[in-house]
Short mmCIF file of C-alpha atoms in Angstrom, two decimals:
data_model
loop_
_atom_site.label_atom_id
_atom_site.label_comp_id
_atom_site.label_asym_id
_atom_site.label_seq_id
_atom_site.Cartn_x
_atom_site.Cartn_y
_atom_site.Cartn_z
CA MET A 1 19.11 -4.95 -4.57
CA THR A 2 21.81 -6.12 -2.52
CA PRO A 3 23.23 -4.86 0.81
CA GLU A 4 25.27 -1.52 0.38
CA PRO A 5 29.02 -1.92 1.23
CA GLY A 6 29.71 0.19 4.26
CA ASN A 7 26.05 0.87 5.14
CA GLU A 8 25.64 -0.29 8.86
CA LEU A 9 21.95 -0.29 8.65
CA GLU A 10 22.09 -3.20 5.93
CA ALA A 11 24.92 -5.11 7.42
CA GLU A 12 22.45 -8.27 7.75
CA GLY A 13 20.68 -7.81 4.47
CA VAL A 14 17.92 -6.07 2.44
CA LEU A 15 14.87 -8.28 1.95
CA ASN A 16 10.98 -8.72 1.73
CA PRO A 17 10.18 -5.40 0.42
CA GLY A 18 6.66 -3.69 0.11
CA SER A 19 5.99 -1.37 -3.03
CA GLY A 20 4.07 1.50 -4.21
CA ARG A 21 3.79 4.25 -6.61
CA GLY A 22 4.80 7.58 -5.13
CA LEU A 23 3.00 11.08 -5.94
CA ASP A 24 5.78 11.40 -8.75
CA GLY A 25 4.53 8.48 -10.52
CA GLU A 26 7.78 6.40 -9.96
CA LEU A 27 8.17 2.97 -8.67
CA TYR A 28 9.47 2.51 -5.09
CA LEU A 29 10.33 -0.61 -2.95
CA LEU A 30 10.36 -0.18 0.80
CA PRO A 31 12.67 -2.89 1.85
CA ARG A 32 13.48 -4.45 5.22
CA MET A 33 16.93 -3.18 5.99
CA VAL A 34 18.78 -5.26 8.87
CA GLU A 35 21.42 -3.97 11.04
CA ALA A 36 23.64 -6.05 12.88
CA GLY A 37 21.93 -7.58 15.77
CA ASN A 38 18.81 -8.41 13.62
CA VAL A 39 17.51 -4.75 14.02
CA SER A 40 15.12 -3.79 11.04
CA ARG A 41 14.13 -0.69 9.69
CA VAL A 42 11.99 0.30 6.52
CA GLY A 43 13.71 2.07 3.89
CA LEU A 44 12.80 3.90 0.59
CA ALA A 45 14.40 3.18 -2.68
CA ARG A 46 13.44 4.45 -6.31
CA VAL A 47 13.30 1.31 -8.72
CA VAL A 48 15.45 2.04 -11.79
CA VAL A 49 13.84 0.53 -14.92
CA GLU A 50 15.57 0.02 -18.16
CA ASP A 51 13.65 -1.34 -21.40
CA GLY A 52 10.83 -2.26 -19.35
CA ILE A 53 12.82 -4.37 -16.70
CA PRO A 54 13.70 -3.46 -13.16
CA VAL A 55 17.43 -3.32 -13.06
CA SER A 56 18.55 -1.37 -9.89
CA VAL A 57 17.44 0.87 -7.17
CA GLU A 58 18.39 4.49 -5.83
CA ARG A 59 18.17 4.49 -1.81
CA GLN A 60 16.26 7.37 -0.35
CA GLY A 61 16.66 6.68 3.04
CA VAL A 62 14.60 5.23 5.98
CA VAL A 63 10.99 5.90 6.30
CA LEU A 64 9.98 3.73 9.38
CA ALA A 65 12.31 2.59 12.34
CA PRO A 66 11.68 0.66 15.69
CA GLU A 67 11.12 4.29 17.74
CA ARG A 68 7.98 3.00 19.74
CA GLY A 69 8.19 0.97 22.99
CA TRP A 70 6.00 -1.73 21.72
CA GLU A 71 8.57 -2.23 18.83
CA ARG A 72 11.51 -2.53 21.12
CA GLY A 73 12.30 -5.31 23.86
CA VAL A 74 15.17 -6.16 25.74
CA GLY A 75 17.78 -7.32 23.25
CA ASN A 76 15.66 -7.13 20.08
CA ALA A 77 14.03 -4.48 17.97
CA GLY A 78 12.48 -4.06 14.56
CA VAL A 79 9.87 -2.99 12.06
CA GLU A 80 10.02 -5.89 9.70
CA ASP A 81 8.66 -7.45 6.27
CA PRO A 82 6.10 -4.49 5.21
CA ARG A 83 3.17 -5.42 2.95
CA ILE A 84 2.03 -2.40 1.33
CA THR A 85 -1.44 -1.94 -0.45
CA TRP A 86 -2.67 1.36 -2.14
CA ILE A 87 -6.45 1.42 -1.26
CA GLU A 88 -7.93 3.99 -3.74
CA GLU A 89 -11.15 4.49 -1.85
CA LEU A 90 -9.11 5.51 1.23
CA GLY A 91 -6.50 7.55 -0.99
CA LEU A 92 -3.85 5.78 1.47
CA HIS A 93 -1.06 3.26 1.04
CA VAL A 94 -1.81 0.90 3.99
CA MET A 95 1.34 -1.04 5.53
CA THR A 96 0.98 -3.79 7.45
CA TYR A 97 4.24 -4.83 9.36
CA VAL A 98 5.82 -6.81 12.21
CA ALA A 99 6.76 -5.08 15.16
CA TYR A 100 9.29 -6.98 16.86
CA GLY A 101 8.72 -5.69 20.49
CA PRO A 102 8.79 -6.95 24.29
CA LEU A 103 6.68 -10.37 23.45
CA GLY A 104 7.84 -11.10 20.07
CA PRO A 105 6.25 -10.36 16.53
CA ARG A 106 2.98 -8.46 16.63
CA SER A 107 1.16 -7.30 13.46
CA ALA A 108 0.90 -3.43 13.26
CA ILE A 109 -0.41 -0.78 10.69
CA ALA A 110 0.81 2.42 9.31
CA THR A 111 -0.77 4.67 6.46
CA SER A 112 0.87 7.29 4.09
CA THR A 113 -0.29 9.52 1.20
CA ASP A 114 3.15 9.71 -0.30
CA LEU A 115 5.18 6.43 0.80
CA ARG A 116 7.72 8.81 2.53
CA GLU A 117 5.87 10.11 5.66
CA TRP A 118 4.19 7.34 7.73
CA THR A 119 1.46 7.71 10.52
CA ARG A 120 1.42 4.53 12.78
CA LEU A 121 -2.25 3.49 13.50
CA GLY A 122 -1.17 1.03 16.31
CA PRO A 123 -0.89 -2.72 16.61
CA VAL A 124 -3.58 -4.99 15.40
CA LEU A 125 -6.34 -6.17 17.82
CA TYR A 126 -8.64 -9.18 16.83
CA ALA A 127 -12.42 -9.10 17.74
CA TYR A 128 -13.38 -12.02 19.98
CA ASP A 129 -15.40 -14.54 18.37
CA ASP A 130 -17.01 -16.97 20.91
CA ASP A 131 -17.49 -19.71 17.95
CA LEU A 132 -13.70 -19.88 17.93
CA ASP A 133 -13.44 -20.78 21.56
CA MET A 134 -10.05 -18.88 21.33
CA ASP A 135 -8.70 -15.13 21.82
CA LEU A 136 -6.55 -14.61 18.59
CA ASN A 137 -4.71 -11.77 20.58
CA LEU A 138 -2.87 -14.44 22.22
CA PHE A 139 -0.86 -15.80 19.39
CA HIS A 140 1.96 -13.99 17.28
CA ASN A 141 0.88 -13.15 13.86
CA LYS A 142 2.57 -12.49 10.48
CA ASP A 143 2.36 -12.01 6.88
CA THR A 144 -0.57 -9.76 6.76
CA VAL A 145 -1.82 -7.82 4.02
CA PHE A 146 -4.93 -5.88 2.86
CA PHE A 147 -6.78 -6.51 -0.34
CA PRO A 148 -6.90 -3.30 -2.38
CA GLU A 149 -10.58 -2.99 -2.86
CA ALA A 150 -13.64 -3.38 -0.40
CA VAL A 151 -15.41 -6.88 -0.55
CA THR A 152 -18.91 -7.83 0.74
CA GLY A 153 -17.97 -9.84 3.82
CA PRO A 154 -19.67 -13.14 4.78
CA ASP A 155 -22.09 -11.12 7.21
CA GLY A 156 -23.22 -8.98 4.12
CA VAL A 157 -21.17 -6.01 5.60
CA ARG A 158 -18.90 -4.06 2.87
CA SER A 159 -15.58 -4.43 4.44
CA PHE A 160 -11.81 -4.30 3.79
CA ALA A 161 -10.50 -7.83 3.90
CA VAL A 162 -6.92 -8.67 5.23
CA LEU A 163 -4.93 -11.93 5.21
CA HIS A 164 -2.97 -12.98 8.09
CA ARG A 165 -1.05 -16.08 9.41
CA PRO A 166 -1.63 -16.82 13.14
CA MET A 167 1.24 -18.60 15.11
CA TRP A 168 -0.42 -21.30 17.14
CA ASP A 169 2.65 -22.36 19.35
CA LEU A 170 2.09 -20.56 22.71
CA ASP A 171 5.21 -21.89 24.07
CA GLU A 172 6.83 -18.95 22.01
CA VAL A 173 4.77 -16.63 24.38
CA LYS A 174 4.56 -18.55 27.67
CA PRO A 175 6.77 -21.75 27.80
CA GLY A 176 4.56 -24.84 28.84
CA GLN A 177 1.52 -23.79 26.97
CA GLY A 178 2.23 -25.68 23.98
CA VAL A 179 0.19 -25.47 20.57
CA ARG A 180 -3.58 -24.11 20.91
CA VAL A 181 -6.05 -23.92 18.00
CA PRO A 182 -9.34 -22.42 17.77
CA ALA A 183 -12.40 -24.61 17.76
CA GLY A 184 -12.70 -26.51 14.42
CA VAL A 185 -9.19 -26.42 13.45
CA THR A 186 -7.85 -29.86 12.90
CA ASP A 187 -4.48 -29.10 11.24
CA GLU A 188 -2.14 -27.16 13.82
CA ARG A 189 0.32 -26.15 11.06
CA GLN A 190 0.49 -22.28 10.51
CA SER A 191 -2.26 -21.39 7.65
CA ILE A 192 -3.53 -18.37 5.76
CA TRP A 193 -6.41 -16.57 7.67
CA ILE A 194 -8.72 -13.90 6.38
CA SER A 195 -10.44 -11.12 8.50
CA PHE A 196 -12.64 -8.17 7.78
CA VAL A 197 -13.00 -4.50 8.81
CA PRO A 198 -16.36 -2.72 7.98
CA VAL A 199 -15.72 0.32 5.67
CA ASP A 200 -18.16 2.45 7.60
CA ASP A 201 -16.12 2.16 10.69
CA VAL A 202 -13.03 3.17 8.70
CA THR A 203 -14.89 6.03 7.16
CA ARG A 204 -15.66 7.34 10.72
CA ASP A 205 -12.06 6.52 12.14
CA ILE A 206 -8.96 5.62 10.10
CA ARG A 207 -7.68 3.63 13.42
CA SER A 208 -10.43 1.16 12.73
CA LEU A 209 -8.09 -0.53 10.18
CA THR A 210 -6.26 -1.97 13.40
CA PHE A 211 -9.41 -3.84 14.54
CA TRP A 212 -9.88 -6.96 12.68
CA ARG A 213 -13.21 -9.42 12.99
CA GLY A 214 -14.97 -12.32 11.08
CA HIS A 215 -11.80 -14.30 11.14
CA ARG A 216 -11.89 -17.51 9.41
CA PHE A 217 -9.47 -20.12 7.89
CA LEU A 218 -8.56 -19.58 4.20
CA ALA A 219 -5.98 -22.07 3.25
CA GLY A 220 -3.52 -24.40 4.62
CA PRO A 221 -0.68 -26.92 3.79
CA ALA A 222 -1.79 -29.02 0.94
CA PHE A 223 1.04 -29.90 -1.38
CA PRO A 224 4.67 -31.29 -0.66
CA PHE A 225 6.13 -27.81 -1.00
CA GLU A 226 4.02 -26.58 1.68
CA GLU A 227 4.54 -29.39 4.13
CA VAL A 228 5.55 -27.29 7.28
CA LYS A 229 3.43 -24.19 6.71
CA VAL A 230 1.85 -21.81 4.34
CA GLY A 231 1.66 -17.95 4.57
CA GLY A 232 0.57 -14.95 2.25
CA GLY A 233 2.72 -12.88 0.08
CA PRO A 234 1.85 -9.58 -1.72
CA ALA A 235 -1.38 -7.67 -1.77
CA PRO A 236 -3.94 -10.04 -3.83
CA LEU A 237 -3.93 -8.93 -7.38
CA ARG A 238 -7.27 -8.79 -9.29
CA VAL A 239 -7.33 -11.02 -12.45
CA PRO A 240 -10.25 -12.21 -14.61
CA GLU A 241 -10.40 -15.40 -12.79
CA GLY A 242 -10.99 -13.70 -9.35
CA TRP A 243 -8.11 -12.73 -6.91
CA LEU A 244 -4.56 -13.96 -7.49
CA LEU A 245 -3.02 -14.63 -4.13
CA LEU A 246 0.95 -15.41 -4.36
CA HIS A 247 1.94 -17.22 -1.03
CA HIS A 248 4.98 -19.07 0.10
CA GLY A 249 5.27 -22.70 1.11
CA VAL A 250 7.69 -24.14 3.45
CA THR A 251 9.60 -27.46 3.76
CA GLY A 252 12.29 -28.59 6.20
CA VAL A 253 12.59 -28.31 9.98
CA LEU A 254 11.64 -25.10 11.96
CA ALA A 255 13.71 -23.87 14.64
CA ARG A 256 12.39 -21.55 17.34
CA ALA A 257 10.21 -18.88 15.87
CA PHE A 258 12.66 -16.11 16.78
CA ASP A 259 15.77 -17.87 15.49
CA GLN A 260 17.42 -17.34 12.19
CA GLN A 261 16.31 -20.50 10.34
CA GLN A 262 18.77 -22.88 8.73
CA ASN A 263 16.97 -25.90 7.78
CA VAL A 264 14.12 -24.74 5.87
CA ASN A 265 13.17 -24.08 2.18
CA TYR A 266 10.77 -21.43 0.93
CA ALA A 267 9.00 -21.54 -2.23
CA ALA A 268 6.45 -19.32 -3.89
CA GLY A 269 3.05 -20.71 -5.00
CA GLY A 270 -0.22 -19.30 -6.14
CA MET A 271 -3.88 -19.55 -5.63
CA ILE A 272 -7.12 -17.84 -7.08
CA LEU A 273 -9.73 -16.61 -4.76
CA ASP A 274 -13.32 -16.18 -5.39
CA ALA A 275 -13.86 -12.62 -7.08
CA GLN A 276 -16.87 -11.98 -4.98
CA GLU A 277 -16.33 -14.30 -1.95
CA PRO A 278 -12.26 -14.10 -1.37
CA TRP A 279 -12.49 -16.55 1.66
CA LYS A 280 -12.98 -19.29 -0.84
CA VAL A 281 -10.22 -20.83 -2.73
CA VAL A 282 -11.21 -21.68 -6.48
CA ALA A 283 -7.71 -22.92 -7.49
CA ARG A 284 -4.06 -23.23 -6.43
CA THR A 285 -0.81 -24.66 -7.76
CA GLU A 286 0.36 -28.04 -6.87
CA GLU A 287 3.96 -27.31 -7.57
CA PRO A 288 6.07 -23.97 -6.95
CA LEU A 289 5.60 -21.16 -9.31
CA LEU A 290 9.38 -20.01 -8.05
CA ALA A 291 11.89 -21.85 -5.89
CA ALA A 292 15.45 -21.28 -4.82
CA GLU A 293 17.61 -22.09 -7.79
CA THR A 294 20.04 -19.26 -8.10
CA ASP A 295 23.24 -18.79 -5.90
CA ASP A 296 21.70 -15.59 -4.36
CA GLU A 297 18.37 -17.77 -3.69
CA LYS A 298 20.27 -20.73 -2.17
CA SER A 299 23.05 -18.97 -0.03
CA GLY A 300 22.40 -16.06 2.48
CA ILE A 301 21.22 -15.24 6.09
CA VAL A 302 18.62 -17.81 5.59
CA PRO A 303 19.49 -20.34 2.89
CA ASN A 304 17.24 -21.47 0.36
CA VAL A 305 14.42 -19.13 0.24
CA VAL A 306 12.22 -17.14 -2.05
CA PHE A 307 9.66 -14.93 -0.44
CA PRO A 308 7.24 -13.01 -2.47
CA THR A 309 6.18 -9.73 -1.03
CA ALA A 310 5.18 -7.30 -3.78
CA ILE A 311 3.65 -7.13 -7.16
CA GLU A 312 3.69 -4.07 -9.48
CA LYS A 313 3.08 -3.47 -13.18
CA ILE A 314 5.71 -2.03 -15.33
CA GLY A 315 4.68 -1.34 -18.72
CA ASP A 316 2.46 -4.21 -19.78
CA ALA A 317 4.12 -6.66 -17.47
CA HIS A 318 3.72 -7.46 -13.93
CA PHE A 319 6.84 -7.97 -11.96
CA VAL A 320 7.11 -9.69 -8.50
CA PHE A 321 9.70 -8.54 -6.00
CA TYR A 322 10.93 -11.19 -3.46
CA GLY A 323 13.31 -11.75 -0.72
CA MET A 324 16.48 -13.98 -1.80
CA ALA A 325 17.76 -16.05 1.27
CA ASP A 326 16.89 -13.33 3.53
CA SER A 327 19.77 -11.39 2.28
CA LYS A 328 18.73 -9.66 -1.05
CA ILE A 329 15.91 -8.43 -3.37
CA GLY A 330 15.15 -10.27 -6.60
CA ALA A 331 12.69 -9.59 -9.31
CA ALA A 332 10.77 -11.84 -11.35
CA ARG A 333 8.33 -11.37 -14.35
CA LEU A 334 4.76 -12.74 -13.71
CA GLU A 335 3.28 -14.35 -16.66
CA SER A 336 -0.14 -15.70 -17.52
CA VAL A 337 -0.58 -19.03 -19.31
CA SER A 338 -3.46 -19.99 -20.84
#
């Protein structure tokens, strides 16, 4: 998927899509569409499949725009980088997205039964845990995504698990505060965390999906292609070995969090999380599974980026949809190797 000529809503790219199956059984992408001035919306596009391969899309409009006060600031606005998980137990598509509001990026949640009409549940709140000696609500947070099935949490409570990536640099919120990390965290680089929402709470009130608790570190940078930071990708995929989590690793030099990066390299890796205790990493790739090699991946708004955000099964094969240089959307077939 490439920006549509003459479409002002896509002037600065289409990228980082969520995905899902509609009520009609068709596969849809929900891309981030970026207007001039870095104002993002979430669109809807039907995936055109030929001979079992996704080859193009048919646009079907905008399904989420920065229309709420907390999604807009002075000189900035956006609903960005949707990750979408179909949770069968709820009968809902659950979208986590980044609301680019007055204080910067904040994770938020919306739900839908058909991918077309979305109900905002609001911004995410993090339950206080005194053992962490830190309030996670202080920090910006991105790359959030739910697991598709409930798990039994570390506290023995059946819960919906969710991944996220806190950003520890409080200078981005209030200059002079510096980098602050929770108790027990020895690596200040941005890493993947996991939290939980009790199923019973959600059954009583769907808005409970926005209140996360039981926060714990999951995985941080470990290999050269992850030297700067790591973050989650699509909703974890259940495989015989456990949960397959595709993630991104970053090298290079980061600019301020809200600036368009020009000196970084994003590559995609993978890890296997334990089937019963998904807060435990069983295995992970030492080298990227996908890296910026084509012209579309190496040249764009942010060069040298492959950023996986969705996995869907088409026929007997799984395909990963990913952002290319923050400008376009590509697809790659995900193959298992014994």
